[in-house]
Backbone as numpy.savetxt, mean C-alpha at the origin, in Angstrom:
# Nx Ny Nz CAx CAy CAz Cx Cy Cz
-16.27 11.21 0.13 -14.90 11.77 0.85 -15.16 12.47 1.93
-16.22 13.32 1.88 -16.74 14.35 3.58 -17.21 13.32 4.35
-17.50 12.31 4.37 -17.91 11.07 4.94 -16.68 10.34 5.84
-15.72 9.99 4.90 -14.49 9.28 5.68 -14.11 10.65 6.23
-13.71 11.90 5.84 -12.86 12.93 6.28 -13.76 13.09 8.11
-14.91 13.07 8.22 -15.56 13.68 9.32 -16.06 12.02 9.96
-15.60 11.13 9.66 -16.23 10.05 10.60 -15.42 9.38 11.58
-15.71 9.45 12.92 -14.78 9.32 14.03 -15.13 7.70 14.66
-15.96 7.02 13.74 -16.36 5.87 14.40 -16.22 4.61 13.31
-15.64 4.63 12.23 -15.55 4.02 11.02 -14.22 3.10 11.15
-14.11 1.96 11.27 -12.51 1.80 11.68 -12.24 0.20 10.62
-12.97 0.17 10.01 -12.62 -1.16 8.72 -13.62 -0.61 7.19
-13.01 -0.43 6.73 -14.00 -0.19 5.19 -13.33 -1.09 3.90
-14.14 -2.09 3.77 -13.85 -3.21 2.76 -14.97 -2.53 1.37
-14.59 -1.98 0.62 -14.86 -1.84 -1.07 -14.16 -2.25 -1.72
-13.91 -3.39 -1.78 -13.16 -4.40 -2.84 -14.46 -4.69 -3.91
-13.79 -5.01 -5.05 -14.97 -5.11 -6.48 -15.75 -4.11 -6.76
-15.22 -3.03 -6.50 -16.24 -2.05 -6.88 -16.14 -1.29 -8.01
-15.15 -1.48 -8.80 -14.91 -0.86 -9.93 -14.38 0.55 -9.60
-13.74 0.89 -8.48 -13.44 2.47 -8.32 -12.86 3.41 -9.00
-12.00 2.36 -9.79 -10.96 3.25 -10.87 -10.17 4.23 -10.02
-9.38 5.09 -10.84 -8.34 6.15 -9.77 -9.15 7.35 -9.35
-10.53 7.52 -9.94 -11.04 8.70 -9.34 -11.74 8.45 -8.01
-12.50 7.27 -8.00 -12.98 7.02 -6.64 -11.29 6.32 -5.34
-10.15 6.18 -6.12 -9.38 6.02 -4.80 -8.59 7.59 -4.73
-8.94 8.54 -5.22 -8.62 9.89 -5.30 -9.85 10.43 -4.46
-10.84 9.88 -4.35 -12.02 10.87 -3.54 -11.51 10.01 -2.04
-11.09 8.67 -2.00 -10.58 7.97 -0.85 -9.59 8.77 -0.27
-8.58 9.19 -1.15 -7.39 9.51 -0.29 -7.65 10.69 0.05
-8.33 11.73 -0.59 -8.78 13.16 0.48 -9.27 12.61 1.56
-10.17 11.77 1.75 -10.90 11.66 3.01 -9.50 10.94 3.91
-8.96 9.93 3.27 -8.29 9.54 4.34 -7.14 10.35 4.53
-6.63 11.27 4.14 -5.78 12.27 4.65 -6.21 13.23 6.06
-7.63 13.20 6.41 -8.04 13.83 7.40 -8.56 12.84 8.38
-8.75 11.48 8.08 -9.59 10.61 8.97 -8.75 10.21 10.18
-9.28 10.08 11.27 -8.59 9.62 12.33 -9.17 8.47 13.17
-9.72 7.64 12.43 -10.06 6.60 13.00 -9.93 5.00 12.31
-10.05 5.07 10.57 -9.99 4.06 9.78 -8.60 3.37 9.90
-8.85 2.26 10.53 -7.79 1.19 10.91 -7.55 0.19 9.56
-8.46 -0.32 8.47 -8.70 -0.89 7.94 -8.93 -0.86 6.82
-8.38 -0.54 5.19 -9.07 -0.17 4.14 -8.71 -1.29 2.83
-10.00 -2.12 2.36 -9.53 -3.17 1.72 -10.09 -2.42 0.28
-9.12 -2.16 -0.68 -9.30 -1.84 -2.08 -9.16 -2.70 -3.11
-9.06 -4.00 -2.86 -8.76 -4.97 -3.95 -9.83 -5.00 -5.22
-9.19 -5.34 -6.18 -9.74 -5.65 -7.48 -10.61 -4.38 -7.74
-9.89 -3.49 -7.79 -10.95 -1.99 -8.23 -10.42 -1.02 -9.39
-9.56 -1.84 -10.11 -9.00 -1.65 -11.35 -8.31 0.09 -11.03
-7.20 0.25 -9.64 -6.50 1.24 -9.60 -5.18 1.41 -10.26
-4.76 1.95 -10.96 -3.59 2.19 -11.53 -2.60 2.75 -10.68
-1.18 3.30 -11.40 -0.37 4.18 -10.71 -0.84 5.57 -10.29
-1.68 6.29 -11.13 -2.61 7.26 -10.70 -2.94 7.69 -9.53
-3.77 6.36 -9.27 -4.80 6.04 -8.04 -3.83 6.07 -7.16
-2.67 4.86 -7.32 -1.70 4.65 -6.03 -1.10 5.83 -5.55
-1.01 6.59 -6.50 0.16 8.24 -6.27 -0.76 9.06 -5.31
-2.18 9.01 -5.45 -2.99 9.83 -4.27 -3.20 8.99 -3.13
-3.14 7.69 -3.21 -3.43 7.17 -1.94 -2.08 7.11 -1.12
-1.04 7.04 -1.76 0.11 6.87 -1.03 0.69 8.65 -0.43
0.21 9.48 -1.07 0.20 10.77 -0.71 -0.65 10.83 0.91
-1.24 10.35 0.63 -2.47 10.34 1.89 -1.70 9.50 2.95
-1.31 8.47 2.59 -0.52 7.52 3.55 0.65 8.19 4.41
1.24 9.24 3.76 2.29 10.15 4.08 1.97 10.84 5.04
0.65 11.32 5.15 0.34 12.08 6.42 -0.89 11.32 7.50
-1.43 10.21 7.09 -2.55 9.42 7.69 -1.86 8.74 8.97
-2.44 9.08 10.34 -1.88 8.62 11.33 -2.25 7.08 12.07
-3.43 6.94 11.12 -4.17 5.66 11.79 -4.41 4.47 11.11
-4.36 4.55 9.70 -4.46 3.12 9.21 -3.59 2.10 9.52
-3.82 1.18 9.64 -2.72 -0.12 9.87 -2.61 -1.32 8.77
-3.71 -1.44 7.91 -4.00 -2.29 6.88 -4.54 -1.55 5.87
-3.71 -1.87 4.54 -4.51 -1.41 3.24 -4.17 -2.65 1.88
-5.11 -2.98 1.77 -5.10 -4.08 0.70 -5.41 -3.70 -0.58
-4.43 -3.75 -1.41 -4.37 -3.44 -2.68 -4.11 -4.36 -3.79
-4.91 -5.79 -3.77 -4.64 -6.43 -3.83 -5.33 -6.77 -5.64
-4.85 -7.07 -6.69 -5.45 -7.34 -7.31 -5.92 -6.18 -8.39
-5.21 -4.80 -8.14 -5.20 -3.91 -9.09 -3.97 -3.56 -10.18
-3.53 -2.77 -10.74 -2.92 -2.45 -11.61 -2.06 -1.75 -11.55
-1.18 -1.38 -10.37 -0.85 -0.36 -10.11 1.02 -0.15 -10.64
1.46 -1.52 -11.12 2.78 -1.69 -11.64 3.68 -1.35 -11.16
4.50 -1.11 -11.74 6.30 -0.48 -10.86 6.08 0.78 -10.58
5.76 1.69 -11.33 5.58 3.00 -10.91 4.83 3.19 -9.69
3.40 2.42 -9.82 2.29 2.53 -8.29 3.12 1.89 -7.54
4.03 1.08 -7.53 4.80 0.27 -6.26 5.92 1.22 -5.75
6.30 2.30 -6.90 7.57 3.20 -6.47 6.86 4.34 -5.61
5.66 4.47 -6.00 4.79 5.53 -5.11 4.48 5.14 -3.51
4.39 3.60 -3.59 4.11 2.68 -2.29 5.84 2.91 -1.13
6.51 2.69 -2.26 8.02 2.82 -1.35 8.11 4.38 -0.82
7.88 4.76 -1.60 8.05 6.34 -1.24 7.11 6.62 0.43
5.99 6.12 0.38 5.25 6.47 1.63 5.61 5.37 2.39
6.24 4.44 2.19 6.72 3.68 3.00 7.74 4.04 4.25
8.55 5.11 3.25 9.99 5.74 4.18 9.33 6.53 5.20
7.86 7.19 4.74 7.57 8.15 6.16 6.32 7.67 7.12
5.68 6.54 6.42 4.51 5.89 7.54 4.66 5.43 8.36
4.61 5.58 9.42 4.97 4.95 10.89 3.88 4.20 11.48
2.64 3.81 10.72 1.76 3.05 11.40 1.17 1.96 10.51
1.53 1.89 9.30 0.76 0.86 8.37 1.43 -0.24 8.96
0.66 -1.36 8.94 1.44 -2.65 9.73 1.28 -3.60 8.42
0.21 -3.69 8.00 -0.05 -4.99 6.92 -0.10 -4.17 5.55
0.74 -4.50 4.51 0.19 -4.34 3.03 -0.19 -5.47 2.22
-0.87 -5.29 1.20 -1.11 -6.42 0.26 -0.88 -5.60 -1.19
-0.01 -6.05 -1.91 0.05 -5.77 -3.00 0.23 -7.08 -4.29
-0.17 -8.10 -3.84 -0.66 -8.94 -4.51 -1.11 -8.57 -5.75
-0.58 -9.31 -7.12 -1.41 -9.51 -8.34 -1.39 -8.21 -9.05
-0.46 -7.15 -8.70 -0.23 -5.98 -9.37 0.82 -5.94 -10.13
0.67 -6.59 -11.21 1.93 -6.46 -12.13 3.21 -5.68 -11.83
3.84 -5.94 -10.81 5.42 -5.61 -10.35 6.07 -6.55 -10.42
7.11 -5.75 -11.08 8.75 -6.69 -11.14 9.68 -6.50 -10.69
10.59 -6.87 -10.83 12.15 -6.76 -10.02 12.22 -5.33 -9.96
12.07 -4.60 -10.66 12.53 -3.04 -10.79 11.78 -2.53 -9.56
10.46 -2.64 -9.28 9.66 -1.77 -8.32 10.19 -2.53 -6.85
10.86 -3.75 -7.12 11.13 -4.53 -5.49 12.16 -3.91 -5.06
13.20 -3.45 -6.15 14.15 -2.87 -5.65 14.06 -1.82 -4.62
13.24 -0.71 -5.45 12.54 0.35 -4.85 11.93 -0.06 -3.24
11.25 -0.96 -3.51 10.51 -1.49 -2.19 11.44 -1.87 -0.68
12.80 -2.72 -1.72 13.36 -3.13 -0.54 14.23 -1.89 -0.06
14.63 -0.84 -0.31 15.10 0.10 -0.41 14.33 0.92 1.05
13.26 0.86 0.67 12.18 1.83 1.76 11.99 0.69 2.95
12.31 -0.83 2.72 11.93 -1.39 4.02 12.94 -1.34 5.05
14.10 -0.94 4.40 15.45 -0.64 5.33 15.29 0.42 6.29
14.19 1.57 6.11 13.86 2.36 6.73 12.56 2.46 7.42
11.66 1.51 7.01 10.24 1.49 7.59 10.58 0.14 8.67
10.30 0.43 9.81 10.46 -1.00 10.87 9.04 -0.95 11.41
7.92 -0.51 11.01 6.75 -0.64 11.41 5.72 -1.85 10.63
6.39 -2.06 9.32 5.45 -2.97 8.40 5.80 -4.44 9.25
4.40 -4.98 9.29 4.92 -6.39 9.99 4.73 -7.46 8.88
3.76 -6.98 7.94 3.46 -8.01 6.94 3.09 -7.70 5.49
3.69 -8.04 4.47 3.61 -7.59 3.24 3.46 -9.00 2.08
2.75 -8.69 1.26 2.21 -10.07 0.27 2.12 -9.08 -0.77
3.25 -9.84 -1.76 3.78 -9.74 -3.18 3.30 -11.06 -3.91
2.43 -11.63 -3.64 2.49 -12.67 -4.55 1.69 -12.69 -5.47
1.60 -13.58 -6.74 0.72 -13.05 -7.87 1.61 -12.01 -8.72
2.11 -11.45 -8.62 2.76 -10.68 -9.49 4.06 -11.51 -10.30
4.62 -10.90 -11.06 5.58 -11.19 -12.05 6.68 -12.66 -11.49
6.43 -13.41 -12.19 7.07 -14.84 -11.77 8.25 -14.62 -11.19
9.41 -13.76 -12.22 10.74 -13.22 -11.54 10.20 -12.76 -10.18
9.96 -11.63 -10.09 9.43 -11.28 -8.66 9.17 -12.01 -7.69
8.12 -12.91 -7.58 7.83 -14.08 -6.68 9.00 -14.88 -6.63
9.72 -15.38 -7.51 10.97 -16.40 -7.16 12.33 -15.45 -6.74
12.69 -14.64 -7.13 13.70 -13.75 -6.68 13.96 -13.14 -5.50
12.50 -13.07 -5.15 12.07 -11.92 -4.25 13.05 -12.25 -2.93
13.02 -13.15 -2.39 13.84 -13.48 -0.95 15.22 -12.99 -1.54
16.02 -13.12 -2.66 17.13 -12.69 -2.72 17.34 -11.03 -2.94
16.03 -10.56 -3.55 16.36 -8.69 -3.47 16.23 -8.32 -2.21
15.16 -8.75 -1.19 14.66 -8.47 -0.21 15.72 -8.85 1.04
16.64 -9.65 1.23 17.50 -10.11 1.79 18.20 -8.96 2.78
18.96 -7.92 2.05 19.47 -7.29 2.64 18.60 -6.04 3.59
17.48 -5.93 3.15 16.62 -4.94 3.87 15.97 -5.68 5.19
15.68 -6.85 5.02 15.14 -7.96 5.73 15.96 -7.87 6.98
17.26 -8.00 6.53 18.29 -8.05 7.91 18.44 -6.51 8.73
18.03 -5.59 8.13 18.02 -4.24 8.83 16.37 -3.45 9.32
15.31 -4.80 8.71 14.34 -4.01 8.94 13.97 -5.23 10.26
13.31 -4.48 11.65 12.96 -5.31 12.61 11.74 -5.64 12.68
10.62 -4.97 11.63 9.23 -5.47 11.88 8.77 -6.24 11.22
9.06 -6.70 10.06 8.58 -7.57 9.15 8.81 -9.02 9.74
7.42 -9.72 9.98 7.77 -11.25 10.84 7.60 -12.19 9.79
């Protein structure tokens, strides 16, 4: 965590598939709060739950450099997606977010939809591989947000 806090040269960190769990996510979040160089963070397939997502999302609220976050293949679920939604309401630097294959259903998509009405910087969002209903009805539930969001492409 100290290395991430103090490093001013690292722009991309790929530590996917490393069994970080929530403890690892918590350590990374501590560093991410103060890091001024990291642009891309890949945490795919690390068994991160809603608890780890909470720590990361609290860091996203104050981080001003991260452009891309990959949380694909974790287990953040609806609660973790709600934390992401809260972070998206205030974060103005994240451009790409991958929440694919995270056991997210329509309940969380509603929260995400609300956040996207406010956040106009996010350009890419991946929700593939979640609950089939989420994927099939995603367009319907996000339609209102997309009308108001000028960032998503």
